[in-house]
């Protein structure tokens, strides 16, 4: 997993890495640049970090433009369940609401979703279904 703040260093690490390459999401500008660069497999948790919500909408770290770029470059959006389990109740509720919004965006843009660090396959599948994912998304997300 690559979790570097510097874009150029991240690109160098992607070139050196082999196998499944996971990049930790940062701020919006970084996410856009790294998605356009491509050459990796999963962008992990774009909903994490400090996000300022508007009055009627959540800032989930993903929009339809980023989702279409991810689809074009064959990059999946990752959800880390282990990280969500460690959060406090209020933070967990906010994070799940943002994930729900991201799932809806991914469904419209046909972007793949991957679930990481789950204990039970069935529980991970049922969580995704309850958050609004289609059955096709659930089958692809949980391997």
PDB file of N, CA and C in Angstrom, residues 4-101:
ATOM      1  N   UNK A   4       1.811   7.963   0.292  1.00  0.00           N
ATOM      2  CA  UNK A   4       2.758   9.065   0.240  1.00  0.00           C
ATOM      3  C   UNK A   4       2.022  10.355  -0.107  1.00  0.00           C
ATOM      4  N   UNK A   5       2.371  11.460   0.542  1.00  0.00           N
ATOM      5  CA  UNK A   5       1.734  12.752   0.273  1.00  0.00           C
ATOM      6  C   UNK A   5       2.214  13.372  -1.041  1.00  0.00           C
ATOM      7  N   UNK A   6       3.458  13.109  -1.405  1.00  0.00           N
ATOM      8  CA  UNK A   6       4.059  13.709  -2.592  1.00  0.00           C
ATOM      9  C   UNK A   6       3.661  12.919  -3.838  1.00  0.00           C
ATOM     10  N   UNK A   7       3.138  13.610  -4.839  1.00  0.00           N
ATOM     11  CA  UNK A   7       2.641  12.968  -6.054  1.00  0.00           C
ATOM     12  C   UNK A   7       3.757  12.304  -6.850  1.00  0.00           C
ATOM     13  N   UNK A   8       4.886  12.969  -6.993  1.00  0.00           N
ATOM     14  CA  UNK A   8       5.995  12.417  -7.778  1.00  0.00           C
ATOM     15  C   UNK A   8       6.586  11.173  -7.116  1.00  0.00           C
ATOM     16  N   UNK A   9       6.718  11.198  -5.793  1.00  0.00           N
ATOM     17  CA  UNK A   9       7.233  10.026  -5.081  1.00  0.00           C
ATOM     18  C   UNK A   9       6.263   8.854  -5.193  1.00  0.00           C
ATOM     19  N   UNK A  10       4.969   9.159  -5.168  1.00  0.00           N
ATOM     20  CA  UNK A  10       3.957   8.116  -5.328  1.00  0.00           C
ATOM     21  C   UNK A  10       4.075   7.470  -6.702  1.00  0.00           C
ATOM     22  N   UNK A  11       4.259   8.276  -7.740  1.00  0.00           N
ATOM     23  CA  UNK A  11       4.409   7.744  -9.099  1.00  0.00           C
ATOM     24  C   UNK A  11       5.638   6.846  -9.206  1.00  0.00           C
ATOM     25  N   UNK A  12       6.733   7.238  -8.550  1.00  0.00           N
ATOM     26  CA  UNK A  12       7.945   6.414  -8.564  1.00  0.00           C
ATOM     27  C   UNK A  12       7.712   5.086  -7.845  1.00  0.00           C
ATOM     28  N   UNK A  13       6.998   5.131  -6.715  1.00  0.00           N
ATOM     29  CA  UNK A  13       6.705   3.903  -5.978  1.00  0.00           C
ATOM     30  C   UNK A  13       5.792   2.978  -6.780  1.00  0.00           C
ATOM     31  N   UNK A  14       4.853   3.556  -7.540  1.00  0.00           N
ATOM     32  CA  UNK A  14       3.965   2.751  -8.385  1.00  0.00           C
ATOM     33  C   UNK A  14       4.779   2.038  -9.462  1.00  0.00           C
ATOM     34  N   UNK A  15       5.748   2.733 -10.056  1.00  0.00           N
ATOM     35  CA  UNK A  15       6.586   2.124 -11.092  1.00  0.00           C
ATOM     36  C   UNK A  15       7.403   0.962 -10.539  1.00  0.00           C
ATOM     37  N   UNK A  16       7.878   1.085  -9.298  1.00  0.00           N
ATOM     38  CA  UNK A  16       8.699   0.041  -8.683  1.00  0.00           C
ATOM     39  C   UNK A  16       7.867  -1.148  -8.203  1.00  0.00           C
ATOM     40  N   UNK A  17       6.619  -0.903  -7.813  1.00  0.00           N
ATOM     41  CA  UNK A  17       5.788  -1.936  -7.190  1.00  0.00           C
ATOM     42  C   UNK A  17       5.330  -2.976  -8.204  1.00  0.00           C
ATOM     43  N   UNK A  18       5.021  -4.161  -7.681  1.00  0.00           N
ATOM     44  CA  UNK A  18       4.472  -5.233  -8.517  1.00  0.00           C
ATOM     45  C   UNK A  18       3.281  -5.846  -7.791  1.00  0.00           C
ATOM     46  N   UNK A  19       2.469  -6.584  -8.525  1.00  0.00           N
ATOM     47  CA  UNK A  19       1.278  -7.187  -7.936  1.00  0.00           C
ATOM     48  C   UNK A  19       0.142  -6.178  -7.865  1.00  0.00           C
ATOM     49  N   UNK A  20      -0.757  -6.360  -6.903  1.00  0.00           N
ATOM     50  CA  UNK A  20      -1.865  -5.441  -6.714  1.00  0.00           C
ATOM     51  C   UNK A  20      -1.351  -4.184  -6.018  1.00  0.00           C
ATOM     52  N   UNK A  21      -1.522  -3.049  -6.664  1.00  0.00           N
ATOM     53  CA  UNK A  21      -1.013  -1.785  -6.130  1.00  0.00           C
ATOM     54  C   UNK A  21      -2.182  -0.984  -5.568  1.00  0.00           C
ATOM     55  N   UNK A  22      -2.088  -0.649  -4.278  1.00  0.00           N
ATOM     56  CA  UNK A  22      -3.130   0.108  -3.589  1.00  0.00           C
ATOM     57  C   UNK A  22      -2.553   1.463  -3.202  1.00  0.00           C
ATOM     58  N   UNK A  23      -3.264   2.540  -3.574  1.00  0.00           N
ATOM     59  CA  UNK A  23      -2.829   3.895  -3.244  1.00  0.00           C
ATOM     60  C   UNK A  23      -3.836   4.496  -2.267  1.00  0.00           C
ATOM     61  N   UNK A  24      -3.340   4.987  -1.128  1.00  0.00           N
ATOM     62  CA  UNK A  24      -4.191   5.642  -0.133  1.00  0.00           C
ATOM     63  C   UNK A  24      -4.598   7.016  -0.652  1.00  0.00           C
ATOM     64  N   UNK A  25      -5.901   7.313  -0.620  1.00  0.00           N
ATOM     65  CA  UNK A  25      -6.402   8.598  -1.103  1.00  0.00           C
ATOM     66  C   UNK A  25      -5.974   9.722  -0.165  1.00  0.00           C
ATOM     67  N   UNK A  26      -5.763  10.909  -0.738  1.00  0.00           N
ATOM     68  CA  UNK A  26      -5.365  12.096   0.034  1.00  0.00           C
ATOM     69  C   UNK A  26      -6.411  13.185  -0.213  1.00  0.00           C
ATOM     70  N   UNK A  27      -5.995  14.374  -0.577  1.00  0.00           N
ATOM     71  CA  UNK A  27      -6.930  15.457  -0.866  1.00  0.00           C
ATOM     72  C   UNK A  27      -7.450  15.332  -2.305  1.00  0.00           C
ATOM     73  N   UNK A  28      -8.411  16.182  -2.660  1.00  0.00           N
ATOM     74  CA  UNK A  28      -9.095  16.069  -3.953  1.00  0.00           C
ATOM     75  C   UNK A  28      -8.149  16.252  -5.144  1.00  0.00           C
ATOM     76  N   UNK A  29      -7.249  17.225  -5.060  1.00  0.00           N
ATOM     77  CA  UNK A  29      -6.320  17.484  -6.164  1.00  0.00           C
ATOM     78  C   UNK A  29      -5.391  16.300  -6.397  1.00  0.00           C
ATOM     79  N   UNK A  30      -4.875  15.750  -5.316  1.00  0.00           N
ATOM     80  CA  UNK A  30      -3.993  14.577  -5.377  1.00  0.00           C
ATOM     81  C   UNK A  30      -4.730  13.389  -6.001  1.00  0.00           C
ATOM     82  N   UNK A  31      -5.966  13.140  -5.541  1.00  0.00           N
ATOM     83  CA  UNK A  31      -6.751  12.013  -6.056  1.00  0.00           C
ATOM     84  C   UNK A  31      -6.988  12.149  -7.558  1.00  0.00           C
ATOM     85  N   UNK A  32      -7.303  13.352  -8.017  1.00  0.00           N
ATOM     86  CA  UNK A  32      -7.550  13.579  -9.442  1.00  0.00           C
ATOM     87  C   UNK A  32      -6.291  13.296 -10.262  1.00  0.00           C
ATOM     88  N   UNK A  33      -5.153  13.822  -9.816  1.00  0.00           N
ATOM     89  CA  UNK A  33      -3.894  13.635 -10.548  1.00  0.00           C
ATOM     90  C   UNK A  33      -3.486  12.166 -10.586  1.00  0.00           C
ATOM     91  N   UNK A  34      -3.624  11.477  -9.461  1.00  0.00           N
ATOM     92  CA  UNK A  34      -3.182  10.081  -9.401  1.00  0.00           C
ATOM     93  C   UNK A  34      -4.135   9.180 -10.202  1.00  0.00           C
ATOM     94  N   UNK A  35      -5.441   9.508 -10.229  1.00  0.00           N
ATOM     95  CA  UNK A  35      -6.378   8.734 -11.049  1.00  0.00           C
ATOM     96  C   UNK A  35      -6.088   8.934 -12.535  1.00  0.00           C
ATOM     97  N   UNK A  36      -5.752  10.151 -12.928  1.00  0.00           N
ATOM     98  CA  UNK A  36      -5.410  10.405 -14.329  1.00  0.00           C
ATOM     99  C   UNK A  36      -4.115   9.704 -14.715  1.00  0.00           C
ATOM    100  N   UNK A  37      -3.192   9.574 -13.764  1.00  0.00           N
ATOM    101  CA  UNK A  37      -1.937   8.854 -14.011  1.00  0.00           C
ATOM    102  C   UNK A  37      -2.211   7.367 -14.227  1.00  0.00           C
ATOM    103  N   UNK A  38      -3.111   6.793 -13.440  1.00  0.00           N
ATOM    104  CA  UNK A  38      -3.465   5.376 -13.575  1.00  0.00           C
ATOM    105  C   UNK A  38      -2.347   4.465 -13.120  1.00  0.00           C
ATOM    106  N   UNK A  39      -2.182   3.332 -13.781  1.00  0.00           N
ATOM    107  CA  UNK A  39      -1.105   2.365 -13.547  1.00  0.00           C
ATOM    108  C   UNK A  39      -1.088   1.784 -12.137  1.00  0.00           C
ATOM    109  N   UNK A  40      -2.222   1.780 -11.458  1.00  0.00           N
ATOM    110  CA  UNK A  40      -2.361   1.077 -10.193  1.00  0.00           C
ATOM    111  C   UNK A  40      -3.754   0.475 -10.144  1.00  0.00           C
ATOM    112  N   UNK A  41      -4.058  -0.321  -9.114  1.00  0.00           N
ATOM    113  CA  UNK A  41      -5.295  -1.088  -9.108  1.00  0.00           C
ATOM    114  C   UNK A  41      -6.425  -0.491  -8.266  1.00  0.00           C
ATOM    115  N   UNK A  42      -6.094  -0.010  -7.058  1.00  0.00           N
ATOM    116  CA  UNK A  42      -7.141   0.413  -6.124  1.00  0.00           C
ATOM    117  C   UNK A  42      -6.792   1.767  -5.509  1.00  0.00           C
ATOM    118  N   UNK A  43      -7.775   2.689  -5.495  1.00  0.00           N
ATOM    119  CA  UNK A  43      -7.670   3.935  -4.740  1.00  0.00           C
ATOM    120  C   UNK A  43      -8.433   3.710  -3.441  1.00  0.00           C
ATOM    121  N   UNK A  44      -7.724   3.683  -2.330  1.00  0.00           N
ATOM    122  CA  UNK A  44      -8.305   3.284  -1.049  1.00  0.00           C
ATOM    123  C   UNK A  44      -8.875   4.474  -0.285  1.00  0.00           C
ATOM    124  N   UNK A  45     -10.124   4.348   0.109  1.00  0.00           N
ATOM    125  CA  UNK A  45     -10.819   5.285   1.010  1.00  0.00           C
ATOM    126  C   UNK A  45     -10.759   6.754   0.585  1.00  0.00           C
ATOM    127  N   UNK A  46     -11.379   7.118  -0.546  1.00  0.00           N
ATOM    128  CA  UNK A  46     -11.407   8.542  -0.897  1.00  0.00           C
ATOM    129  C   UNK A  46     -12.269   9.361   0.064  1.00  0.00           C
ATOM    130  N   UNK A  47     -13.108   8.693   0.860  1.00  0.00           N
ATOM    131  CA  UNK A  47     -13.985   9.399   1.798  1.00  0.00           C
ATOM    132  C   UNK A  47     -13.286   9.752   3.104  1.00  0.00           C
ATOM    133  N   UNK A  48     -12.081   9.233   3.322  1.00  0.00           N
ATOM    134  CA  UNK A  48     -11.382   9.484   4.584  1.00  0.00           C
ATOM    135  C   UNK A  48     -10.750  10.872   4.601  1.00  0.00           C
ATOM    136  N   UNK A  49     -10.229  11.252   5.739  1.00  0.00           N
ATOM    137  CA  UNK A  49      -9.611  12.565   5.881  1.00  0.00           C
ATOM    138  C   UNK A  49     -10.636  13.609   6.275  1.00  0.00           C
ATOM    139  N   UNK A  50     -10.179  14.843   6.422  1.00  0.00           N
ATOM    140  CA  UNK A  50     -11.078  15.927   6.813  1.00  0.00           C
ATOM    141  C   UNK A  50     -11.892  16.367   5.606  1.00  0.00           C
ATOM    142  N   UNK A  51     -13.194  16.228   5.708  1.00  0.00           N
ATOM    143  CA  UNK A  51     -14.100  16.629   4.643  1.00  0.00           C
ATOM    144  C   UNK A  51     -15.096  17.630   5.200  1.00  0.00           C
ATOM    145  N   UNK A  52     -15.291  18.740   4.509  1.00  0.00           N
ATOM    146  CA  UNK A  52     -16.232  19.756   4.954  1.00  0.00           C
ATOM    147  C   UNK A  52     -17.534  19.562   4.194  1.00  0.00           C
ATOM    148  N   UNK A  53     -18.590  19.241   4.930  1.00  0.00           N
ATOM    149  CA  UNK A  53     -19.890  19.001   4.324  1.00  0.00           C
ATOM    150  C   UNK A  53     -20.609  20.316   4.051  1.00  0.00           C
ATOM    151  N   UNK A  54     -21.424  20.304   3.010  1.00  0.00           N
ATOM    152  CA  UNK A  54     -22.264  21.455   2.706  1.00  0.00           C
ATOM    153  C   UNK A  54     -23.562  21.309   3.498  1.00  0.00           C
ATOM    154  N   UNK A  55     -24.468  22.236   3.311  1.00  0.00           N
ATOM    155  CA  UNK A  55     -25.712  22.218   4.060  1.00  0.00           C
ATOM    156  C   UNK A  55     -26.570  21.003   3.702  1.00  0.00           C
ATOM    157  N   UNK A  56     -26.665  20.695   2.414  1.00  0.00           N
ATOM    158  CA  UNK A  56     -27.527  19.596   1.982  1.00  0.00           C
ATOM    159  C   UNK A  56     -26.781  18.409   1.397  1.00  0.00           C
ATOM    160  N   UNK A  57     -25.479  18.519   1.212  1.00  0.00           N
ATOM    161  CA  UNK A  57     -24.728  17.417   0.609  1.00  0.00           C
ATOM    162  C   UNK A  57     -23.494  17.075   1.427  1.00  0.00           C
ATOM    163  N   UNK A  58     -23.039  15.848   1.268  1.00  0.00           N
ATOM    164  CA  UNK A  58     -21.812  15.386   1.905  1.00  0.00           C
ATOM    165  C   UNK A  58     -20.661  15.490   0.912  1.00  0.00           C
ATOM    166  N   UNK A  59     -19.484  15.815   1.406  1.00  0.00           N
ATOM    167  CA  UNK A  59     -18.289  15.771   0.570  1.00  0.00           C
ATOM    168  C   UNK A  59     -17.676  14.395   0.770  1.00  0.00           C
ATOM    169  N   UNK A  60     -17.935  13.496  -0.160  1.00  0.00           N
ATOM    170  CA  UNK A  60     -17.501  12.107   0.006  1.00  0.00           C
ATOM    171  C   UNK A  60     -16.142  11.834  -0.631  1.00  0.00           C
ATOM    172  N   UNK A  61     -15.504  12.843  -1.200  1.00  0.00           N
ATOM    173  CA  UNK A  61     -14.185  12.650  -1.786  1.00  0.00           C
ATOM    174  C   UNK A  61     -14.210  12.054  -3.177  1.00  0.00           C
ATOM    175  N   UNK A  62     -15.390  11.772  -3.686  1.00  0.00           N
ATOM    176  CA  UNK A  62     -15.518  11.187  -5.018  1.00  0.00           C
ATOM    177  C   UNK A  62     -16.671  11.885  -5.723  1.00  0.00           C
ATOM    178  N   UNK A  63     -16.478  12.228  -6.983  1.00  0.00           N
ATOM    179  CA  UNK A  63     -17.571  12.779  -7.773  1.00  0.00           C
ATOM    180  C   UNK A  63     -17.656  12.011  -9.087  1.00  0.00           C
ATOM    181  N   UNK A  64     -18.630  12.356  -9.915  1.00  0.00           N
ATOM    182  CA  UNK A  64     -18.841  11.590 -11.142  1.00  0.00           C
ATOM    183  C   UNK A  64     -17.654  11.703 -12.096  1.00  0.00           C
ATOM    184  N   UNK A  65     -16.948  12.820 -12.076  1.00  0.00           N
ATOM    185  CA  UNK A  65     -15.787  12.990 -12.954  1.00  0.00           C
ATOM    186  C   UNK A  65     -14.672  12.027 -12.545  1.00  0.00           C
ATOM    187  N   UNK A  66     -14.360  11.987 -11.242  1.00  0.00           N
ATOM    188  CA  UNK A  66     -13.323  11.075 -10.749  1.00  0.00           C
ATOM    189  C   UNK A  66     -13.720   9.620 -10.979  1.00  0.00           C
ATOM    190  N   UNK A  67     -15.004   9.315 -10.813  1.00  0.00           N
ATOM    191  CA  UNK A  67     -15.469   7.942 -11.019  1.00  0.00           C
ATOM    192  C   UNK A  67     -15.305   7.523 -12.481  1.00  0.00           C
ATOM    193  N   UNK A  68     -15.594   8.425 -13.412  1.00  0.00           N
ATOM    194  CA  UNK A  68     -15.431   8.097 -14.834  1.00  0.00           C
ATOM    195  C   UNK A  68     -13.962   7.938 -15.206  1.00  0.00           C
ATOM    196  N   UNK A  69     -13.088   8.756 -14.610  1.00  0.00           N
ATOM    197  CA  UNK A  69     -11.648   8.616 -14.851  1.00  0.00           C
ATOM    198  C   UNK A  69     -11.172   7.263 -14.327  1.00  0.00           C
ATOM    199  N   UNK A  70     -11.662   6.884 -13.145  1.00  0.00           N
ATOM    200  CA  UNK A  70     -11.286   5.594 -12.558  1.00  0.00           C
ATOM    201  C   UNK A  70     -11.763   4.440 -13.439  1.00  0.00           C
ATOM    202  N   UNK A  71     -12.964   4.536 -13.982  1.00  0.00           N
ATOM    203  CA  UNK A  71     -13.486   3.495 -14.867  1.00  0.00           C
ATOM    204  C   UNK A  71     -12.645   3.397 -16.136  1.00  0.00           C
ATOM    205  N   UNK A  72     -12.288   4.542 -16.702  1.00  0.00           N
ATOM    206  CA  UNK A  72     -11.493   4.566 -17.931  1.00  0.00           C
ATOM    207  C   UNK A  72     -10.122   3.927 -17.717  1.00  0.00           C
ATOM    208  N   UNK A  73      -9.507   4.173 -16.558  1.00  0.00           N
ATOM    209  CA  UNK A  73      -8.175   3.641 -16.266  1.00  0.00           C
ATOM    210  C   UNK A  73      -8.211   2.300 -15.531  1.00  0.00           C
ATOM    211  N   UNK A  74      -9.397   1.706 -15.415  1.00  0.00           N
ATOM    212  CA  UNK A  74      -9.579   0.397 -14.766  1.00  0.00           C
ATOM    213  C   UNK A  74      -9.055   0.397 -13.326  1.00  0.00           C
ATOM    214  N   UNK A  75      -9.445   1.416 -12.565  1.00  0.00           N
ATOM    215  CA  UNK A  75      -9.061   1.538 -11.162  1.00  0.00           C
ATOM    216  C   UNK A  75     -10.307   1.349 -10.308  1.00  0.00           C
ATOM    217  N   UNK A  76     -10.206   0.523  -9.273  1.00  0.00           N
ATOM    218  CA  UNK A  76     -11.319   0.282  -8.364  1.00  0.00           C
ATOM    219  C   UNK A  76     -11.222   1.226  -7.167  1.00  0.00           C
ATOM    220  N   UNK A  77     -12.365   1.497  -6.559  1.00  0.00           N
ATOM    221  CA  UNK A  77     -12.415   2.301  -5.338  1.00  0.00           C
ATOM    222  C   UNK A  77     -12.454   1.332  -4.161  1.00  0.00           C
ATOM    223  N   UNK A  78     -11.532   1.477  -3.229  1.00  0.00           N
ATOM    224  CA  UNK A  78     -11.405   0.544  -2.115  1.00  0.00           C
ATOM    225  C   UNK A  78     -12.078   1.038  -0.851  1.00  0.00           C
ATOM    226  N   UNK A  79     -12.640   0.081  -0.091  1.00  0.00           N
ATOM    227  CA  UNK A  79     -13.246   0.359   1.209  1.00  0.00           C
ATOM    228  C   UNK A  79     -12.528  -0.504   2.233  1.00  0.00           C
ATOM    229  N   UNK A  80     -11.918   0.127   3.237  1.00  0.00           N
ATOM    230  CA  UNK A  80     -11.170  -0.584   4.264  1.00  0.00           C
ATOM    231  C   UNK A  80     -12.060  -0.773   5.490  1.00  0.00           C
ATOM    232  N   UNK A  81     -12.576  -1.988   5.695  1.00  0.00           N
ATOM    233  CA  UNK A  81     -13.486  -2.241   6.805  1.00  0.00           C
ATOM    234  C   UNK A  81     -12.775  -2.210   8.156  1.00  0.00           C
ATOM    235  N   UNK A  82     -11.515  -2.610   8.190  1.00  0.00           N
ATOM    236  CA  UNK A  82     -10.760  -2.602   9.449  1.00  0.00           C
ATOM    237  C   UNK A  82     -10.630  -1.174   9.985  1.00  0.00           C
ATOM    238  N   UNK A  83     -10.411  -0.235   9.098  1.00  0.00           N
ATOM    239  CA  UNK A  83     -10.286   1.173   9.485  1.00  0.00           C
ATOM    240  C   UNK A  83     -11.611   1.708  10.023  1.00  0.00           C
ATOM    241  N   UNK A  84     -12.724   1.287   9.416  1.00  0.00           N
ATOM    242  CA  UNK A  84     -14.044   1.744   9.843  1.00  0.00           C
ATOM    243  C   UNK A  84     -14.381   1.195  11.230  1.00  0.00           C
ATOM    244  N   UNK A  85     -13.999  -0.044  11.505  1.00  0.00           N
ATOM    245  CA  UNK A  85     -14.288  -0.652  12.806  1.00  0.00           C
ATOM    246  C   UNK A  85     -13.630   0.088  13.959  1.00  0.00           C
ATOM    247  N   UNK A  86     -12.489   0.720  13.724  1.00  0.00           N
ATOM    248  CA  UNK A  86     -11.738   1.396  14.782  1.00  0.00           C
ATOM    249  C   UNK A  86     -12.287   2.782  15.122  1.00  0.00           C
ATOM    250  N   UNK A  87     -13.197   3.314  14.312  1.00  0.00           N
ATOM    251  CA  UNK A  87     -13.694   4.674  14.516  1.00  0.00           C
ATOM    252  C   UNK A  87     -14.701   4.759  15.662  1.00  0.00           C
ATOM    253  N   UNK A  88     -14.874   5.974  16.195  1.00  0.00           N
ATOM    254  CA  UNK A  88     -15.908   6.238  17.193  1.00  0.00           C
ATOM    255  C   UNK A  88     -17.272   6.214  16.500  1.00  0.00           C
ATOM    256  N   UNK A  89     -18.357   6.151  17.293  1.00  0.00           N
ATOM    257  CA  UNK A  89     -19.697   5.984  16.720  1.00  0.00           C
ATOM    258  C   UNK A  89     -20.081   7.096  15.741  1.00  0.00           C
ATOM    259  N   UNK A  90     -19.873   8.359  16.131  1.00  0.00           N
ATOM    260  CA  UNK A  90     -20.268   9.471  15.264  1.00  0.00           C
ATOM    261  C   UNK A  90     -19.434   9.485  13.980  1.00  0.00           C
ATOM    262  N   UNK A  91     -18.129   9.282  14.117  1.00  0.00           N
ATOM    263  CA  UNK A  91     -17.244   9.253  12.946  1.00  0.00           C
ATOM    264  C   UNK A  91     -17.583   8.081  12.037  1.00  0.00           C
ATOM    265  N   UNK A  92     -17.943   6.952  12.654  1.00  0.00           N
ATOM    266  CA  UNK A  92     -18.306   5.765  11.878  1.00  0.00           C
ATOM    267  C   UNK A  92     -19.569   6.028  11.059  1.00  0.00           C
ATOM    268  N   UNK A  93     -20.561   6.693  11.669  1.00  0.00           N
ATOM    269  CA  UNK A  93     -21.805   7.008  10.964  1.00  0.00           C
ATOM    270  C   UNK A  93     -21.547   7.949   9.792  1.00  0.00           C
ATOM    271  N   UNK A  94     -20.701   8.962  10.008  1.00  0.00           N
ATOM    272  CA  UNK A  94     -20.378   9.897   8.925  1.00  0.00           C
ATOM    273  C   UNK A  94     -19.631   9.193   7.800  1.00  0.00           C
ATOM    274  N   UNK A  95     -18.695   8.325   8.143  1.00  0.00           N
ATOM    275  CA  UNK A  95     -17.902   7.608   7.135  1.00  0.00           C
ATOM    276  C   UNK A  95     -18.804   6.677   6.324  1.00  0.00           C
ATOM    277  N   UNK A  96     -19.718   5.977   6.993  1.00  0.00           N
ATOM    278  CA  UNK A  96     -20.620   5.059   6.285  1.00  0.00           C
ATOM    279  C   UNK A  96     -21.555   5.838   5.360  1.00  0.00           C
ATOM    280  N   UNK A  97     -22.009   7.022   5.783  1.00  0.00           N
ATOM    281  CA  UNK A  97     -22.856   7.851   4.915  1.00  0.00           C
ATOM    282  C   UNK A  97     -22.090   8.269   3.660  1.00  0.00           C
ATOM    283  N   UNK A  98     -20.816   8.602   3.815  1.00  0.00           N
ATOM    284  CA  UNK A  98     -19.994   8.977   2.659  1.00  0.00           C
ATOM    285  C   UNK A  98     -19.752   7.776   1.748  1.00  0.00           C
ATOM    286  N   UNK A  99     -19.533   6.609   2.341  1.00  0.00           N
ATOM    287  CA  UNK A  99     -19.345   5.388   1.545  1.00  0.00           C
ATOM    288  C   UNK A  99     -20.609   5.077   0.755  1.00  0.00           C
ATOM    289  N   UNK A 100     -21.761   5.268   1.385  1.00  0.00           N
ATOM    290  CA  UNK A 100     -23.042   5.033   0.705  1.00  0.00           C
ATOM    291  C   UNK A 100     -23.167   5.938  -0.522  1.00  0.00           C
ATOM    292  N   UNK A 101     -22.782   7.194  -0.375  1.00  0.00           N
ATOM    293  CA  UNK A 101     -22.817   8.131  -1.501  1.00  0.00           C
ATOM    294  C   UNK A 101     -21.831   7.712  -2.586  1.00  0.00           C
TER     295      UNK A 101
END
